[in-house]
Amino acid sequence: MGMIEGFGIQGLQMLLVVALAPGLTGLVRRIKARLMRRRGASILQPYRDIARLMRKEVVLAENASWLFRAAPYLIFAATWVAAALVPTFATGLQFSWTADLIALVALLGSARFFLALAALDVGTGFGGLGASREMMFASMAEPAMLLTVFVIALVAGSTQLSTVVQAFSGPTVGLRVSLGMAAIALIIVAIAENGRIPVDNPSTHLELTMVHEAMVLEYSGRHLAMIELAAALKLLLYVSLIACLFAPWGIAREGDGPAALAFGALAYVGKLAVGGSALAAFEISVAKMRIFRVPSFLGFALMLGLLGTLLLFVSRTL
Amino acid sequence: MLEISAAAALGLLLLSLTAAFLGGRGAGPIYALAILPCLVAGGAGLGVLGGAPVGALTLPLGLPWIGAHLRLDSLSAFFLVLIGLGGAAASLYAVGYGRHEEDPARVVPFYPGFLGAMMVVVLADDAFTFLVAWEVMSLLSWALVMAHHRAIEVRAAGYLYLVMAAMGTMALILAFGLLAGTSGDYSFAAIRAAHHSVAASVAIAALVLIGAGSKAGLAPFHLWLPRAHSVAPSHVSALMSGVMTKVAIYAFLRVTFGLIDPLPWWTSPALILIGAGTAVLGIVNANVASETKRILAYSTIENVGVIFTAIGLAQAFAADGLHMAAALALSAALFHAFNHMAFKSLLFMGAGAVLNATGRRDLDGLGGLIHRMPVTAFLMLVGVMAISALPPLNGFASEWMVFQSVLASPALTQLGLQIIVPAAAGLLALAAALAAAAFVRFYGLGFLGRPRSAAAGEAREVDRFMLAAMALLAALCALAGLMPALVLDRLAPVTQALVGGHLPQQLAQPWLTLVPVSAARGSYNPLLVFVFIALAASAAAWVVHRLGTRATRRGPAWDCGFPETSPLTQYGAGSFAQPLRQVLGGTLLAVREEVDMPPPGDARPARHRVIQHDLIWERAYLPVADAVQRVATSANRLQFLSIRRYLALVLASLVSLLVVLSLWG
């Protein structure tokens, strides 16, 4: 593949993820509303929200520091770079070798780190509440995700996402117990990391049950727009990651022509729609759990990841 | 090169004598003078890593029939660089920090000698020189810990440190006794040439693990560390945590990878488990501790655990003949040791700056320092990002390499390792996530939010020397993070000497990418990650400001409509730790929470109390201390005997020794 073409696909992918992310959030909200027999807002509503927030004045708390103002852009940038590394419609992206799966986990960790710091910056009770709970969840979810990464890397023989996807879409991998465990663990981590029911409720208005929302209570205007966009991107990232690892059908391979790329893009949008609908259906069928139930929920993912890794250490074929 | 570094160490020891003569006067110039030998020694170390010949030297010092053997090979050189860099930064910091010392005569004379003794430890080439330098290092650091000896907690910490240091040195003496065997030649050259049986090698390794591990803070010998490191003057804390723990790691590497025959594979699972367990134990404690320097000391224990895990992996790979993988794991361990020197020294200096500006080290008395001490706050942000293993800083680069070496370990054939390594990987992943939580708490409560005490609200930025030292270390963190090749390529001679393999040259990789094995296996390019994040953030800011609005207004905090003015309504050290304490503390810390709720109508305030235990202290240390106390009390009777009975005792012991000797022969 030529350099120019590689850059083109990489750039296209970066724009694509930002463009699609609010749509996915809108889709999930819409389907949830329909399943609850409400009309629900248009799928385009998140776009409108972000555009409106960007034009609104920012009201900063009196003692907010520069960290509070810089954090939204850093959070967005870290999430965006992470999302750009996940193959969506094509593998063999120009810059896929800059960061592997471990670095991807760490990039999401950086975004969370700054979000938690920003929550503590103004010095309100809710900010601290959100930050301490978020870090507690993360201390379970991140190792679970890393162990899932180990399972995937051991099966594919690489931590490089493009290489992994090419290996997984080939005939050699097949069905494996360890990969099944990794898939379940990754889905649990995705639910927790995106603050979805049953871990956290993204549409809650009750402060004491908030985690993510409690951290961003002090944000307004363009800063809030960045944070909302980053949250949408993160959801898209996890859906794309699960799709490209466990449903790598239709992804264009390195050096494929425009027809394959177009088909890949179409398949990708289809996968997003399926993933979003599944999430919405799951969310309306369970209740939110108590906060101290969450560690056992995430501990289950951690154990699955550990078991998967152990299986692969003992036998390469499991 | 060896002569230069020996001269540097000697210069530091002489500086100590001068300072003792001056009795605490002229602290500033003495600290400033200590910078030079550190830089010289570090430069000499770099020279050897860059290809200068290995030097050896025998000085007519010490025991008359042995002399003092010194040698500067690649392993010594790497650690000499660590000591040089850490020592130079700490000395520069001390030029400013030392001015506020209440009793400089208790700090200044010991400080240069402590640095010099650490250098002699890594240069020593015979057991006698090594042990003398080790003991001098221990005693001088003990004296430095005791600087503020009027506080009872300092005396308690100093006593515990002294006991643990004595135990560690005893283990090392026994280890060297076994190493020298019956021939009694204590020079490392003779020890290297001698053959040791497997049983002897394992015993030696275990003794060195106790001796060096207790100095490095390996569980269960770690308890003195958070106590002693947190009460020492801050530049000394930085040296003890950042540098002295590395000298201990040097001792372990020197003996197990150089002096004895390669260990059998079944010793490595123990090492890996001890390391990973130490990492989790340390960081869980860091998450519930409430004093800044104590949190940092507990995090040192975590990082030492990570380093020992990687060393254990290297040992397992080397035992199986996988030299490339062993080189990867050992490079990861050494790189992490280097990184930990940089960011932990930086963080201790920052904690010292805060202590200096506010007089407080409890998180519940800090807050809002980002406004009052902007430069310190920024440099500390770099430090906490590095230690939380966030890309693109150095902590992540070495952590990434540790994980890559874990991923290489299915090649190990033994079932024991195949079960232990994934478990250790899980523990390491847990420790990494918990470290981020601990440092969000550390930074968020210490530097962000509103001041929780008057002292924090009136803090002033510290002086230029302290800021310059911290800025240098922060730059080192960024440099080693963005261009890990600069450090990793220097490690090649060390890993070649220790495990017979080295990583491919990293500087030669395209775009300075970090490629430990092959590009297909995994690569990471911190420089590009940094550029991408910077570009993405500025592009986002540009678009938002261009298409949206720049309008900004300041107003009171929203806080859901009920902003509370008291800073005590913010989350504090105890409340931030509560979720994790509840999740992890049950088994590890035996945490119990008690709520005392007065009945309706009673006007007394409700109280919440957290009771937590240090199980290792209570179950392992206190019983031993009690037993020693009992034995000592009963032996106390011997103090009040008559001269006749003493003579009878002497005779009895003489006879029994003679009997033993006759039976032995």
CSV table of C-alpha atoms in Angstrom, one decimal, chain B residues 596-606:
chain,number,residue,atom,x,y,z
B,596,ASP,CA,-21.4,5.4,66.4
B,597,MET,CA,-24.9,6.9,65.7
B,598,PRO,CA,-26.5,8.6,68.7
B,599,PRO,CA,-30.2,7.8,69.3
B,600,PRO,CA,-32.8,10.3,68.3
B,601,GLY,CA,-32.9,13.2,70.7
B,602,ASP,CA,-29.2,12.9,71.6
B,603,ALA,CA,-27.3,16.0,70.5
B,604,ARG,CA,-23.8,14.5,70.5
B,605,PRO,CA,-22.2,14.1,67.0
B,606,ALA,CA,-22.2,10.8,65.2
